[in-house]
Amino acid sequence: MSVVYKNTKTLSFDDFIRDLHVSFGLSPSGLATMWDDSYGKCLVHQANDLHHAQLHPGEHLDDLVQKLLVILERRLDFDHVFAEKPNVIRGQSERTVRSLYDWCADVLVPAASVAFFGEALLGMNPELVDDFHAFDEDSWMLTYRYPHLLARKMHHGREANTRAFTRYFELALEDRPGACYYVKSFESRQRQAGMKARDIAITIQLFYWVTNANAYKICFWLLAYLLHQPTTLEAVKRETRGCFVDGKLNLESLLRSPLLNAAFDETLRLTSGAASARTVVAPTQLRSKTLRAGTKLLMPYRQLHFQESVFGPRVQEFHPDRFLGDKSPGSTPDFKPFGGGVTYCSGRFVARREVLAFVALMFRRYDVSLADPKEALPRLDEQKPTLGVIGPVKGDETTVLI
């Protein structure tokens, strides 16, 4: 894999991005502008640099995470959680039952939407998140180029999101304050290149997808595993209680919490379906094989995460303690939940922060337990293609009492 990562001359990820631009509906003129390198780096590669500046540790990530924490606290307050009429279980009138998967999605996706774009995006497009989920549920069909006839729900969600982002970028800047560094910087460069609002909307919509498609699923699985392991759950609760100072969450303390971070890594090990894709643009020698130009190269990582020689026994089960101690497999080249090389996911830092913050805030504010202690852990939907975190089988659920 390291040979593939280092070879950026004859092994390219660009075709995959170009295909996504076309599938999302980028106009021919917009596509040409995004890939024009006549005056240096094309806009696509500039976007990658801006991703790093925004999402890697530094001032821009710090600013974004501080906004996220404020919004998470607001979306986890009592009035918001119980805004809808509660579905009360007989004999449990003082508690509410909720789908854990829906709760994670209802909090994290809108919170990230506001943190990245300010209040205007959701304010003028209240159906944005629902349309996003309609698209994301079957987004794999887009990469497989399913026609509208066979993927109506997915295409409807994508097109609705495109309209929402177009309306957003048609607004004057002063009417949509609060956007993050990446959104403001990339939009500015695109407008300088002459791109129209709809094409800008489509390219930013891709960013919105990749930054929102995984965090709520990681959060769901992490909480589902913990709720099915009461001893580990109580240990995590004790650990996170020490991360609050005068009632405020101390993020640095949270990031140093060994058990919670180990549980996060173990969740990724079990649920990540990450893979890297490359196009061979010139004959390339890989050991004894010669890859011809035009060949598509796919490197799935999931199989690596189930090696007993690396991760220890019972690799099919959730055991966070395998990531504790000096010999944690988290630092080995066999642990790749976020891919690697030029496609090493820039969102890995913000994902850890928002998920850990959600867990800590939720356990501090609410007594959460399984509605049915006998309810089985949901199954991973491994039949559905994904390049990120695998979702649960449709119909499988973790229902919680709050």
GROMACS .gro file of C-alpha atoms in nm:
model
  402
    1MET     CA    1   0.000   0.000   0.000
    2SER     CA    2   0.281   0.242   0.079
    3VAL     CA    3   0.405   0.208  -0.280
    4VAL     CA    4   0.061   0.311  -0.407
    5TYR     CA    5   0.039   0.601  -0.163
    6LYS     CA    6   0.375   0.740  -0.271
    7ASN     CA    7   0.303   0.713  -0.642
    8THR     CA    8   0.098   1.020  -0.731
    9LYS     CA    9   0.235   1.047  -1.084
   10THR     CA   10   0.099   0.734  -1.250
   11LEU     CA   11  -0.170   0.645  -0.994
   12SER     CA   12  -0.436   0.915  -0.973
   13PHE     CA   13  -0.748   0.981  -0.766
   14ASP     CA   14  -0.859   1.261  -0.998
   15ASP     CA   15  -1.083   1.047  -1.219
   16PHE     CA   16  -1.294   0.948  -0.919
   17ILE     CA   17  -1.351   1.313  -0.827
   18ARG     CA   18  -1.420   1.408  -1.189
   19ASP     CA   19  -1.679   1.128  -1.217
   20LEU     CA   20  -1.850   1.250  -0.899
   21HIS     CA   21  -1.865   1.603  -1.037
   22VAL     CA   22  -2.037   1.471  -1.349
   23SER     CA   23  -2.275   1.249  -1.148
   24PHE     CA   24  -2.373   1.543  -0.926
   25GLY     CA   25  -2.460   1.746  -1.235
   26LEU     CA   26  -2.171   1.991  -1.267
   27SER     CA   27  -2.202   2.180  -1.596
   28PRO     CA   28  -1.943   2.127  -1.872
   29SER     CA   29  -1.815   2.483  -1.820
   30GLY     CA   30  -1.800   2.430  -1.442
   31LEU     CA   31  -1.613   2.104  -1.490
   32ALA     CA   32  -1.362   2.271  -1.722
   33THR     CA   33  -1.307   2.556  -1.476
   34MET     CA   34  -1.259   2.321  -1.177
   35TRP     CA   35  -0.988   2.125  -1.362
   36ASP     CA   36  -0.816   2.414  -1.540
   37ASP     CA   37  -0.450   2.417  -1.437
   38SER     CA   38  -0.333   2.675  -1.690
   39TYR     CA   39  -0.224   2.916  -1.415
   40GLY     CA   40  -0.106   2.668  -1.152
   41LYS     CA   41  -0.302   2.433  -0.929
   42CYS     CA   42  -0.654   2.363  -1.051
   43LEU     CA   43  -0.945   2.444  -0.820
   44VAL     CA   44  -0.993   2.077  -0.732
   45HIS     CA   45  -0.642   2.053  -0.591
   46GLN     CA   46  -0.676   2.393  -0.425
   47ALA     CA   47  -0.987   2.258  -0.253
   48ASN     CA   48  -0.780   1.973  -0.111
   49ASP     CA   49  -0.533   2.225   0.035
   50LEU     CA   50  -0.822   2.417   0.188
   51HIS     CA   51  -0.964   2.094   0.335
   52HIS     CA   52  -0.635   2.042   0.517
   53ALA     CA   53  -0.621   2.402   0.638
   54GLN     CA   54  -0.977   2.378   0.771
   55LEU     CA   55  -0.987   2.026   0.911
   56HIS     CA   56  -0.634   1.951   1.032
   57PRO     CA   57  -0.532   2.069   1.382
   58GLY     CA   58  -0.487   2.445   1.388
   59GLU     CA   59  -0.678   2.768   1.433
   60HIS     CA   60  -0.943   2.696   1.169
   61LEU     CA   61  -1.028   2.355   1.317
   62ASP     CA   62  -1.031   2.507   1.667
   63ASP     CA   63  -1.277   2.777   1.556
   64LEU     CA   64  -1.500   2.520   1.387
   65VAL     CA   65  -1.503   2.283   1.685
   66GLN     CA   66  -1.585   2.564   1.928
   67LYS     CA   67  -1.887   2.650   1.715
   68LEU     CA   68  -1.982   2.282   1.702
   69LEU     CA   69  -1.968   2.249   2.080
   70VAL     CA   70  -2.202   2.544   2.129
   71ILE     CA   71  -2.448   2.402   1.876
   72LEU     CA   72  -2.427   2.049   2.018
   73GLU     CA   73  -2.507   2.179   2.365
   74ARG     CA   74  -2.807   2.364   2.223
   75ARG     CA   75  -2.934   2.062   2.030
   76LEU     CA   76  -2.894   1.840   2.335
   77ASP     CA   77  -3.082   2.066   2.573
   78PHE     CA   78  -3.405   1.941   2.726
   79ASP     CA   79  -3.640   2.156   2.521
   80HIS     CA   80  -3.490   2.041   2.191
   81VAL     CA   81  -3.467   1.671   2.275
   82PHE     CA   82  -3.828   1.665   2.391
   83ALA     CA   83  -3.960   1.913   2.134
   84GLU     CA   84  -4.171   1.649   1.963
   85LYS     CA   85  -4.449   1.464   2.140
   86PRO     CA   86  -4.274   1.181   2.325
   87ASN     CA   87  -4.350   0.821   2.243
   88VAL     CA   88  -4.405   0.694   2.597
   89ILE     CA   89  -4.359   0.332   2.692
   90ARG     CA   90  -4.633   0.190   2.913
   91GLY     CA   91  -4.520   0.210   3.274
   92GLN     CA   92  -4.236   0.448   3.183
   93SER     CA   93  -4.434   0.773   3.163
   94GLU     CA   94  -4.145   0.982   3.289
   95ARG     CA   95  -3.915   0.869   3.007
   96THR     CA   96  -3.913   0.897   2.629
   97VAL     CA   97  -3.827   0.625   2.380
   98ARG     CA   98  -3.624   0.718   2.073
   99SER     CA   99  -3.441   0.553   1.789
  100LEU     CA  100  -3.072   0.589   1.873
  101TYR     CA  101  -2.978   0.607   1.504
  102ASP     CA  102  -3.228   0.886   1.439
  103TRP     CA  103  -3.122   1.075   1.751
  104CYS     CA  104  -2.756   1.078   1.649
  105ALA     CA  105  -2.849   1.193   1.298
  106ASP     CA  106  -3.094   1.456   1.426
  107VAL     CA  107  -2.824   1.615   1.639
  108LEU     CA  108  -2.499   1.579   1.448
  109VAL     CA  109  -2.599   1.657   1.087
  110PRO     CA  110  -2.783   1.984   1.164
  111ALA     CA  111  -2.508   2.084   1.410
  112ALA     CA  112  -2.239   2.039   1.146
  113SER     CA  113  -2.455   2.218   0.888
  114VAL     CA  114  -2.470   2.529   1.105
  115ALA     CA  115  -2.105   2.509   1.211
  116PHE     CA  116  -1.983   2.492   0.850
  117PHE     CA  117  -2.234   2.726   0.684
  118GLY     CA  118  -2.393   2.945   0.949
  119GLU     CA  119  -2.765   2.962   1.028
  120ALA     CA  120  -2.887   3.068   0.683
  121LEU     CA  121  -2.849   2.733   0.505
  122LEU     CA  122  -3.087   2.545   0.735
  123GLY     CA  123  -3.298   2.852   0.801
  124MET     CA  124  -3.398   2.890   0.436
  125ASN     CA  125  -3.396   2.514   0.362
  126PRO     CA  126  -3.564   2.335   0.657
  127GLU     CA  127  -3.587   2.010   0.457
  128LEU     CA  128  -3.212   2.004   0.387
  129VAL     CA  129  -3.125   1.736   0.641
  130ASP     CA  130  -3.415   1.506   0.544
  131ASP     CA  131  -3.316   1.538   0.177
  132PHE     CA  132  -2.955   1.467   0.268
  133HIS     CA  133  -3.052   1.144   0.444
  134ALA     CA  134  -3.268   1.039   0.148
  135PHE     CA  135  -2.960   1.080  -0.071
  136ASP     CA  136  -2.703   0.939   0.170
  137GLU     CA  137  -2.899   0.619   0.240
  138ASP     CA  138  -2.851   0.507  -0.120
  139SER     CA  139  -2.559   0.729  -0.225
  140TRP     CA  140  -2.367   0.422  -0.339
  141MET     CA  141  -2.610   0.411  -0.634
  142LEU     CA  142  -2.463   0.739  -0.757
  143THR     CA  143  -2.112   0.597  -0.781
  144TYR     CA  144  -2.256   0.295  -0.963
  145ARG     CA  145  -2.443   0.534  -1.196
  146TYR     CA  146  -2.793   0.407  -1.128
  147PRO     CA  147  -3.046   0.589  -1.351
  148HIS     CA  148  -3.328   0.798  -1.204
  149LEU     CA  149  -3.579   0.522  -1.274
  150LEU     CA  150  -3.401   0.278  -1.040
  151ALA     CA  151  -3.286   0.528  -0.775
  152ARG     CA  152  -3.561   0.789  -0.751
  153LYS     CA  153  -3.523   0.855  -0.376
  154MET     CA  154  -3.147   0.903  -0.397
  155HIS     CA  155  -3.163   1.133  -0.700
  156HIS     CA  156  -3.452   1.332  -0.551
  157GLY     CA  157  -3.250   1.392  -0.233
  158ARG     CA  158  -2.941   1.493  -0.429
  159GLU     CA  159  -3.133   1.732  -0.655
  160ALA     CA  160  -3.318   1.885  -0.360
  161ASN     CA  161  -2.986   1.947  -0.184
  162THR     CA  162  -2.845   2.104  -0.501
  163ARG     CA  163  -3.138   2.346  -0.512
  164ALA     CA  164  -3.090   2.427  -0.143
  165PHE     CA  165  -2.719   2.502  -0.182
  166THR     CA  166  -2.786   2.704  -0.498
  167ARG     CA  167  -3.032   2.926  -0.309
  168TYR     CA  168  -2.770   2.967  -0.037
  169PHE     CA  169  -2.495   3.076  -0.276
  170GLU     CA  170  -2.732   3.312  -0.457
  171LEU     CA  171  -2.769   3.510  -0.136
  172ALA     CA  172  -2.546   3.810  -0.074
  173LEU     CA  173  -2.257   3.731   0.162
  174GLU     CA  174  -2.392   3.965   0.429
  175ASP     CA  175  -2.718   3.768   0.432
  176ARG     CA  176  -2.545   3.440   0.518
  177PRO     CA  177  -2.284   3.509   0.788
  178GLY     CA  178  -2.110   3.240   0.991
  179ALA     CA  179  -1.962   3.021   0.717
  180CYS     CA  180  -1.635   2.848   0.802
  181TYR     CA  181  -1.294   2.927   0.652
  182TYR     CA  182  -1.315   2.654   0.387
  183VAL     CA  183  -1.656   2.757   0.253
  184LYS     CA  184  -1.569   3.128   0.233
  185SER     CA  185  -1.224   3.071   0.083
  186PHE     CA  186  -1.327   2.816  -0.179
  187GLU     CA  187  -1.633   3.014  -0.286
  188SER     CA  188  -1.415   3.324  -0.329
  189ARG     CA  189  -1.172   3.139  -0.555
  190GLN     CA  190  -1.454   2.985  -0.759
  191ARG     CA  191  -1.620   3.321  -0.813
  192GLN     CA  192  -1.288   3.474  -0.919
  193ALA     CA  193  -1.269   3.196  -1.180
  194GLY     CA  194  -1.616   3.289  -1.308
  195MET     CA  195  -1.818   2.997  -1.172
  196LYS     CA  196  -2.194   3.033  -1.130
  197ALA     CA  197  -2.392   2.974  -0.810
  198ARG     CA  198  -2.528   2.634  -0.914
  199ASP     CA  199  -2.185   2.492  -1.001
  200ILE     CA  200  -2.042   2.630  -0.677
  201ALA     CA  201  -2.334   2.468  -0.495
  202ILE     CA  202  -2.261   2.127  -0.649
  203THR     CA  203  -1.891   2.128  -0.560
  204ILE     CA  204  -1.966   2.239  -0.203
  205GLN     CA  205  -2.244   1.980  -0.184
  206LEU     CA  206  -1.977   1.713  -0.229
  207PHE     CA  207  -1.792   1.858   0.071
  208TYR     CA  208  -2.116   1.859   0.272
  209TRP     CA  209  -2.172   1.493   0.189
  210VAL     CA  210  -1.829   1.366   0.290
  211THR     CA  211  -1.823   1.572   0.611
  212ASN     CA  212  -2.168   1.453   0.725
  213ALA     CA  213  -2.202   1.096   0.600
  214ASN     CA  214  -1.996   0.923   0.868
  215ALA     CA  215  -1.994   1.105   1.204
  216TYR     CA  216  -2.352   1.024   1.304
  217LYS     CA  217  -2.302   0.658   1.207
  218ILE     CA  218  -1.984   0.634   1.416
  219CYS     CA  219  -2.174   0.791   1.704
  220PHE     CA  220  -2.462   0.548   1.667
  221TRP     CA  221  -2.240   0.241   1.663
  222LEU     CA  222  -2.023   0.363   1.952
  223LEU     CA  223  -2.328   0.421   2.171
  224ALA     CA  224  -2.496   0.098   2.060
  225TYR     CA  225  -2.188  -0.105   2.153
  226LEU     CA  226  -2.156   0.072   2.490
  227LEU     CA  227  -2.523   0.027   2.577
  228HIS     CA  228  -2.488  -0.345   2.514
  229GLN     CA  229  -2.184  -0.361   2.746
  230PRO     CA  230  -2.298  -0.209   3.080
  231THR     CA  231  -1.961  -0.248   3.253
  232THR     CA  232  -1.774  -0.061   2.979
  233LEU     CA  233  -2.057   0.193   2.963
  234GLU     CA  234  -2.025   0.279   3.332
  235ALA     CA  235  -1.648   0.309   3.303
  236VAL     CA  236  -1.686   0.553   3.011
  237LYS     CA  237  -1.941   0.757   3.207
  238ARG     CA  238  -1.701   0.785   3.503
  239GLU     CA  239  -1.420   0.888   3.270
  240THR     CA  240  -1.621   1.155   3.088
  241ARG     CA  241  -1.751   1.306   3.413
  242GLY     CA  242  -1.394   1.415   3.483
  243CYS     CA  243  -1.384   1.610   3.154
  244PHE     CA  244  -1.618   1.884   3.279
  245VAL     CA  245  -1.484   2.191   3.458
  246ASP     CA  246  -1.744   2.416   3.622
  247GLY     CA  247  -2.009   2.249   3.410
  248LYS     CA  248  -1.826   2.311   3.081
  249LEU     CA  249  -1.678   2.036   2.866
  250ASN     CA  250  -1.299   2.047   2.847
  251LEU     CA  251  -1.224   1.917   2.499
  252GLU     CA  252  -0.853   1.862   2.557
  253SER     CA  253  -0.931   1.646   2.859
  254LEU     CA  254  -1.184   1.452   2.651
  255LEU     CA  255  -0.928   1.386   2.378
  256ARG     CA  256  -0.694   1.243   2.643
  257SER     CA  257  -0.959   1.008   2.786
  258PRO     CA  258  -0.806   0.664   2.718
  259LEU     CA  259  -1.112   0.440   2.738
  260LEU     CA  260  -1.349   0.662   2.538
  261ASN     CA  261  -1.090   0.709   2.264
  262ALA     CA  262  -1.020   0.336   2.264
  263ALA     CA  263  -1.393   0.272   2.227
  264PHE     CA  264  -1.402   0.519   1.936
  265ASP     CA  265  -1.114   0.337   1.764
  266GLU     CA  266  -1.268  -0.003   1.829
  267THR     CA  267  -1.596   0.119   1.679
  268LEU     CA  268  -1.411   0.230   1.367
  269ARG     CA  269  -1.229  -0.102   1.346
  270LEU     CA  270  -1.555  -0.292   1.345
  271THR     CA  271  -1.765  -0.064   1.125
  272SER     CA  272  -1.537   0.107   0.874
  273GLY     CA  273  -1.574   0.004   0.512
  274ALA     CA  274  -1.303   0.242   0.392
  275ALA     CA  275  -1.123   0.180   0.065
  276SER     CA  276  -0.893   0.378  -0.164
  277ALA     CA  277  -0.939   0.404  -0.540
  278ARG     CA  278  -0.686   0.502  -0.803
  279THR     CA  279  -0.674   0.517  -1.182
  280VAL     CA  280  -0.358   0.402  -1.358
  281VAL     CA  281  -0.264   0.687  -1.595
  282ALA     CA  282   0.056   0.526  -1.728
  283PRO     CA  283   0.200   0.171  -1.715
  284THR     CA  284   0.295   0.107  -1.352
  285GLN     CA  285   0.502  -0.170  -1.199
  286LEU     CA  286   0.375  -0.311  -0.867
  287ARG     CA  287   0.609  -0.588  -0.760
  288SER     CA  288   0.575  -0.856  -1.028
  289LYS     CA  289   0.268  -0.701  -1.190
  290THR     CA  290   0.249  -0.434  -1.457
  291LEU     CA  291  -0.071  -0.230  -1.445
  292ARG     CA  292  -0.187  -0.094  -1.777
  293ALA     CA  293  -0.301   0.264  -1.827
  294GLY     CA  294  -0.676   0.294  -1.769
  295THR     CA  295  -0.685   0.018  -1.505
  296LYS     CA  296  -0.890   0.094  -1.193
  297LEU     CA  297  -0.718   0.005  -0.867
  298LEU     CA  298  -0.924  -0.052  -0.550
  299MET     CA  299  -0.770  -0.112  -0.207
  300PRO     CA  300  -1.026  -0.219   0.056
  301TYR     CA  301  -0.907  -0.190   0.416
  302ARG     CA  302  -1.181  -0.366   0.608
  303GLN     CA  303  -1.014  -0.707   0.593
  304LEU     CA  304  -0.705  -0.566   0.765
  305HIS     CA  305  -0.908  -0.488   1.078
  306PHE     CA  306  -0.986  -0.851   1.153
  307GLN     CA  307  -0.634  -0.992   1.178
  308GLU     CA  308  -0.589  -1.168   1.510
  309SER     CA  309  -0.213  -1.135   1.473
  310VAL     CA  310  -0.253  -0.757   1.491
  311PHE     CA  311  -0.569  -0.694   1.695
  312GLY     CA  312  -0.573  -0.994   1.923
  313PRO     CA  313  -0.844  -1.255   1.984
  314ARG     CA  314  -1.220  -1.218   1.932
  315VAL     CA  315  -1.178  -0.970   1.649
  316GLN     CA  316  -1.549  -0.993   1.560
  317GLU     CA  317  -1.643  -0.852   1.902
  318PHE     CA  318  -1.632  -0.507   2.059
  319HIS     CA  319  -1.343  -0.489   2.305
  320PRO     CA  320  -1.203  -0.136   2.345
  321ASP     CA  321  -0.926  -0.252   2.575
  322ARG     CA  322  -0.736  -0.384   2.271
  323PHE     CA  323  -0.657  -0.017   2.195
  324LEU     CA  324  -0.531   0.060   2.545
  325GLY     CA  325  -0.167   0.053   2.651
  326ASP     CA  326   0.166   0.116   2.482
  327LYS     CA  327   0.117  -0.154   2.220
  328SER     CA  328  -0.212  -0.027   2.083
  329PRO     CA  329  -0.276  -0.145   1.725
  330GLY     CA  330  -0.408   0.203   1.649
  331SER     CA  331  -0.063   0.313   1.538
  332THR     CA  332   0.002   0.014   1.312
  333PRO     CA  333  -0.024   0.032   0.931
  334ASP     CA  334  -0.302  -0.229   0.950
  335PHE     CA  335  -0.547   0.014   1.112
  336LYS     CA  336  -0.689   0.230   0.833
  337PRO     CA  337  -1.046   0.337   0.913
  338PHE     CA  338  -0.990   0.668   0.732
  339GLY     CA  339  -0.796   0.539   0.431
  340GLY     CA  340  -0.448   0.662   0.349
  341GLY     CA  341  -0.222   0.847   0.110
  342VAL     CA  342  -0.365   1.146  -0.076
  343THR     CA  343  -0.714   1.021   0.015
  344TYR     CA  344  -0.642   1.005   0.389
  345CYS     CA  345  -0.965   1.155   0.523
  346SER     CA  346  -0.911   1.514   0.640
  347GLY     CA  347  -1.232   1.493   0.842
  348ARG     CA  348  -1.090   1.242   1.089
  349PHE     CA  349  -0.999   1.511   1.344
  350VAL     CA  350  -1.334   1.686   1.352
  351ALA     CA  351  -1.520   1.353   1.347
  352ARG     CA  352  -1.344   1.235   1.665
  353ARG     CA  353  -1.410   1.565   1.838
  354GLU     CA  354  -1.778   1.592   1.753
  355VAL     CA  355  -1.855   1.228   1.833
  356LEU     CA  356  -1.672   1.228   2.168
  357ALA     CA  357  -1.833   1.559   2.261
  358PHE     CA  358  -2.180   1.426   2.176
  359VAL     CA  359  -2.123   1.116   2.391
  360ALA     CA  360  -1.988   1.313   2.689
  361LEU     CA  361  -2.264   1.576   2.678
  362MET     CA  362  -2.538   1.316   2.633
  363PHE     CA  363  -2.428   1.105   2.929
  364ARG     CA  364  -2.392   1.415   3.148
  365ARG     CA  365  -2.744   1.537   3.073
  366TYR     CA  366  -2.948   1.220   3.036
  367ASP     CA  367  -2.994   0.876   3.182
  368VAL     CA  368  -2.991   0.670   2.863
  369SER     CA  369  -3.056   0.295   2.858
  370LEU     CA  370  -3.184   0.030   2.621
  371ALA     CA  371  -3.563   0.033   2.596
  372ASP     CA  372  -3.547  -0.346   2.571
  373PRO     CA  373  -3.240  -0.502   2.739
  374LYS     CA  374  -3.300  -0.815   2.530
  375GLU     CA  375  -3.285  -0.625   2.202
  376ALA     CA  376  -3.004  -0.760   1.984
  377LEU     CA  377  -2.724  -0.541   1.858
  378PRO     CA  378  -2.806  -0.427   1.502
  379ARG     CA  379  -2.629  -0.604   1.219
  380LEU     CA  380  -2.390  -0.423   0.988
  381ASP     CA  381  -2.531  -0.386   0.638
  382GLU     CA  382  -2.227  -0.530   0.463
  383GLN     CA  383  -2.426  -0.601   0.147
  384LYS     CA  384  -2.450  -0.231   0.065
  385PRO     CA  385  -2.134  -0.084  -0.097
  386THR     CA  386  -1.973   0.197   0.102
  387LEU     CA  387  -1.643   0.382   0.122
  388GLY     CA  388  -1.712   0.503   0.475
  389VAL     CA  389  -1.879   0.376   0.791
  390ILE     CA  390  -2.123   0.091   0.733
  391GLY     CA  391  -2.480   0.154   0.843
  392PRO     CA  392  -2.714  -0.092   1.017
  393VAL     CA  393  -2.934  -0.337   0.828
  394LYS     CA  394  -3.263  -0.166   0.749
  395GLY     CA  395  -3.514  -0.262   1.017
  396ASP     CA  396  -3.250  -0.338   1.279
  397GLU     CA  397  -3.272  -0.081   1.556
  398THR     CA  398  -3.137   0.024   1.892
  399THR     CA  399  -3.417   0.193   2.082
  400VAL     CA  400  -3.331   0.389   2.394
  401LEU     CA  401  -3.508   0.529   2.694
  402ILE     CA  402  -3.418   0.887   2.781
   0.00000   0.00000   0.00000
